[in-house]
Amino acid sequence: MMIRILRRFLHVIRQPATHYSLGFLTIGGFIMGIIFWGGFNTALEVTNTEKFCISCHEMRNNVYEELKPTIHYTNRSGVRATCPDCHVPHDWTDKIARKMQASKEVWGKIFGTINTREKFLDKRIELAQHEWARLEANDSLECRNCHSAESMDITRQSTRAAEAHERFLFTGQKTCINCHKGIAHHLPDLSKAELSPRPSLLPQAGVDGDREAIARYVEATP
């Protein structure tokens, strides 16, 4: 009985126009398309929330705890940046590309790549360098979703910040991540960095960089 039903179903699937009118197939396809798109978009938005990000203990117990004391988490204006604000582009096409890229992290979760504090710390420099490189490649797109060079009033900034923005940001010589590494999470132990890193991935001393960490990083680099 079940075999006959299955064969009948497969036969209908192979030649739907033989059994149903064009109007029925068109309307049915349209309705199914709406259901699929609604489900896909809902799943996309659910996975694009801070609640989802910190549902894994790897994130909740490590980088999320580091975020809490920073100005991006709590400040006088009450405006808070969540995980997807800084790590997922807002434009739909860029968001989808980032989601596809991040799908590799599922394998890391399954195989326990950073499921302990020790594993996380051992992997931290690699993870940080990947994220620094990504932000440098897209001109700090996620930063610029909130921070606009055109809207900056440098007269209200410190002398050092104003000079740095005028010299590097406004001229396009540098992008946000070149100077603002470690602004939301702790810097990794740079002594564990690979020996031939891209020079631009080195945290900038005198801005947000940890001078001692940078010194160790330089010592480990030929």
Coordinates of C-alpha atoms in Angstrom, one line a residue:
M1 CA 0.0 0.0 0.0
M2 CA 2.7 2.5 1.0
I3 CA 4.8 1.5 -2.0
R4 CA 1.9 2.3 -4.4
I5 CA 1.3 5.6 -2.7
L6 CA 5.0 6.5 -3.0
R7 CA 5.1 5.5 -6.7
R8 CA 1.9 7.6 -7.3
F9 CA 3.5 10.6 -5.6
L10 CA 6.8 10.2 -7.6
H11 CA 4.8 9.9 -10.8
V12 CA 2.9 13.2 -10.1
I13 CA 6.2 14.9 -9.2
R14 CA 7.8 13.9 -12.5
Q15 CA 4.8 15.1 -14.6
P16 CA 2.8 17.5 -12.6
A17 CA 1.2 19.2 -15.6
T18 CA -0.4 15.9 -16.6
H19 CA -2.4 15.8 -13.4
Y20 CA -2.9 19.5 -12.4
S21 CA -3.8 22.6 -14.3
L22 CA -1.2 25.4 -15.0
G23 CA -3.2 27.8 -12.9
F24 CA -3.2 25.4 -9.9
L25 CA 0.6 24.8 -10.3
T26 CA 1.2 28.6 -10.6
I27 CA -0.8 29.5 -7.5
G28 CA 0.6 26.5 -5.6
G29 CA 4.1 27.4 -6.5
F30 CA 3.5 31.0 -5.4
I31 CA 2.1 30.0 -2.0
M32 CA 5.0 27.5 -1.5
G33 CA 7.4 30.3 -2.4
I34 CA 6.0 32.6 0.2
I35 CA 6.1 29.9 2.9
F36 CA 9.7 29.0 2.0
W37 CA 10.8 32.7 2.0
G38 CA 9.0 33.4 5.2
G39 CA 10.6 30.4 6.9
F40 CA 14.1 31.2 5.5
N41 CA 13.9 34.9 6.5
T42 CA 12.6 33.9 10.0
A43 CA 15.5 31.5 10.5
L44 CA 17.9 34.2 9.2
E45 CA 16.7 36.7 11.8
V46 CA 16.6 34.2 14.6
T47 CA 20.3 33.3 14.0
N48 CA 21.1 37.0 13.8
T49 CA 20.4 37.9 17.4
E50 CA 22.7 38.2 20.5
K51 CA 20.5 35.6 22.2
F52 CA 21.3 33.0 19.6
C53 CA 25.0 33.9 19.6
I54 CA 25.5 33.4 23.3
S55 CA 23.4 30.3 23.4
C56 CA 26.7 28.5 23.0
H57 CA 28.9 28.4 26.1
E58 CA 31.9 29.0 23.9
M59 CA 30.7 32.6 23.2
R60 CA 28.8 33.2 26.4
N61 CA 31.7 32.4 28.8
N62 CA 34.5 34.0 26.8
V63 CA 34.1 36.9 24.4
Y64 CA 30.6 37.9 25.7
E65 CA 32.0 38.4 29.2
E66 CA 34.7 40.6 27.8
L67 CA 32.2 42.7 26.0
K68 CA 30.2 43.6 29.1
P69 CA 32.7 46.2 30.7
T70 CA 33.2 48.0 27.4
I71 CA 31.4 51.2 26.1
H72 CA 29.8 49.2 23.3
Y73 CA 27.8 47.2 25.9
T74 CA 27.0 49.9 28.5
N75 CA 27.3 53.7 28.2
R76 CA 25.6 57.0 29.1
S77 CA 23.3 57.0 26.0
G78 CA 22.0 53.5 26.5
V79 CA 22.8 52.5 22.9
R80 CA 24.3 49.0 22.8
A81 CA 26.0 47.1 20.1
T82 CA 25.1 43.4 20.0
C83 CA 27.1 40.5 18.5
P84 CA 25.5 40.7 15.0
D85 CA 25.9 44.5 14.9
C86 CA 29.7 44.1 14.8
H87 CA 30.1 40.7 13.2
V88 CA 27.3 40.5 10.6
P89 CA 26.8 43.1 7.7
H90 CA 23.4 44.8 7.6
D91 CA 22.9 44.7 3.8
W92 CA 21.1 41.5 2.7
T93 CA 23.6 40.3 0.1
D94 CA 26.6 40.9 2.4
K95 CA 24.7 39.3 5.3
I96 CA 24.0 36.1 3.3
A97 CA 27.7 35.9 2.3
R98 CA 28.7 36.2 5.9
K99 CA 26.2 33.6 7.0
M100 CA 27.6 31.2 4.4
Q101 CA 31.1 31.9 5.6
A102 CA 30.1 31.4 9.3
S103 CA 28.5 28.0 8.5
K104 CA 32.0 26.6 9.0
E105 CA 31.7 27.4 12.7
V106 CA 29.0 24.7 13.0
W107 CA 31.7 22.1 12.4
G108 CA 33.8 23.8 15.1
K109 CA 30.9 23.4 17.5
I110 CA 30.3 19.8 16.6
F111 CA 33.9 18.8 17.0
G112 CA 34.6 20.9 20.1
T113 CA 37.3 23.1 18.6
I114 CA 37.0 25.7 21.4
N115 CA 34.7 23.9 23.9
T116 CA 37.0 24.6 26.8
R117 CA 38.7 27.8 28.0
E118 CA 42.1 26.4 27.3
K119 CA 41.2 25.5 23.7
F120 CA 39.7 28.9 23.2
L121 CA 42.9 30.7 24.4
D122 CA 45.1 28.5 22.2
K123 CA 42.9 29.3 19.2
R124 CA 42.3 32.9 20.0
I125 CA 45.1 34.5 18.0
E126 CA 44.0 32.6 14.9
L127 CA 40.4 33.6 15.4
A128 CA 41.3 37.2 16.0
Q129 CA 43.5 37.4 12.9
H130 CA 40.7 36.0 10.7
E131 CA 38.3 38.6 12.0
W132 CA 40.8 41.5 11.7
A133 CA 41.5 40.4 8.1
R134 CA 37.8 40.2 7.3
L135 CA 37.1 43.7 8.6
E136 CA 40.1 45.1 6.9
A137 CA 39.0 43.6 3.6
N138 CA 35.5 45.0 3.8
D139 CA 36.8 48.5 5.0
S140 CA 35.3 47.9 8.5
L141 CA 31.8 47.7 7.1
E142 CA 30.2 46.7 10.4
C143 CA 31.9 49.6 12.2
R144 CA 30.7 52.1 9.5
N145 CA 27.1 50.9 9.9
C146 CA 27.1 53.1 13.1
H147 CA 30.1 55.3 12.8
S148 CA 30.3 57.7 9.8
A149 CA 33.4 59.7 8.9
E150 CA 31.2 62.3 7.4
S151 CA 29.3 62.8 10.6
M152 CA 32.3 63.0 12.9
D153 CA 32.8 66.2 14.8
I154 CA 36.5 66.0 15.4
T155 CA 36.5 69.3 17.4
R156 CA 34.9 67.3 20.2
Q157 CA 37.5 64.6 20.0
S158 CA 40.8 64.4 21.9
T159 CA 43.8 65.9 20.0
R160 CA 45.3 62.5 19.4
A161 CA 42.0 61.0 18.1
A162 CA 41.3 64.0 15.8
E163 CA 44.8 63.9 14.4
A164 CA 44.6 60.2 13.8
H165 CA 41.2 60.4 12.1
E166 CA 42.3 63.3 9.9
R167 CA 45.6 61.7 8.9
F168 CA 44.4 58.1 8.3
L169 CA 40.6 57.7 8.3
F170 CA 39.6 60.7 6.2
T171 CA 42.4 60.1 3.7
G172 CA 41.5 56.4 3.3
Q173 CA 45.0 55.3 4.4
K174 CA 43.6 53.2 7.2
T175 CA 40.3 51.7 8.2
C176 CA 38.7 51.4 11.6
I177 CA 40.1 48.0 12.5
N178 CA 43.7 49.0 11.9
C179 CA 43.7 51.1 15.0
H180 CA 40.7 49.8 17.1
K181 CA 41.6 46.2 17.7
G182 CA 40.8 45.2 21.3
I183 CA 38.0 47.8 21.6
A184 CA 35.3 45.2 22.4
H185 CA 37.3 42.1 23.4
H186 CA 40.6 41.4 25.0
L187 CA 43.6 41.3 22.7
P188 CA 45.0 37.8 22.2
D189 CA 48.5 36.8 23.3
L190 CA 50.4 38.2 20.4
S191 CA 53.5 36.1 21.2
K192 CA 51.6 33.2 19.7
A193 CA 51.0 34.9 16.4
E194 CA 52.3 33.4 13.2
L195 CA 55.8 34.6 12.3
S196 CA 54.8 36.3 9.0
P197 CA 51.6 38.2 9.7
R198 CA 50.3 41.0 7.5
P199 CA 51.8 44.2 8.9
S200 CA 48.4 46.0 8.9
L201 CA 47.0 43.3 11.4
L202 CA 49.4 44.6 14.1
P203 CA 47.5 46.6 16.8
Q204 CA 48.4 50.2 16.7
A205 CA 50.4 51.4 19.8
G206 CA 49.0 54.6 21.3
V207 CA 45.4 54.0 20.2
D208 CA 43.8 50.9 21.5
G209 CA 46.8 48.6 21.3
D210 CA 48.4 47.0 24.4
R211 CA 52.0 48.2 24.3
E212 CA 53.4 45.2 26.1
A213 CA 51.4 42.8 23.9
I214 CA 52.7 44.6 20.8
A215 CA 56.3 44.4 22.1
R216 CA 55.9 40.7 22.5
Y217 CA 54.4 40.4 19.1
V218 CA 57.3 42.3 17.5
E219 CA 59.8 40.2 19.3
A220 CA 58.2 37.0 17.9
T221 CA 58.2 38.4 14.4
P222 CA 61.5 38.3 12.3

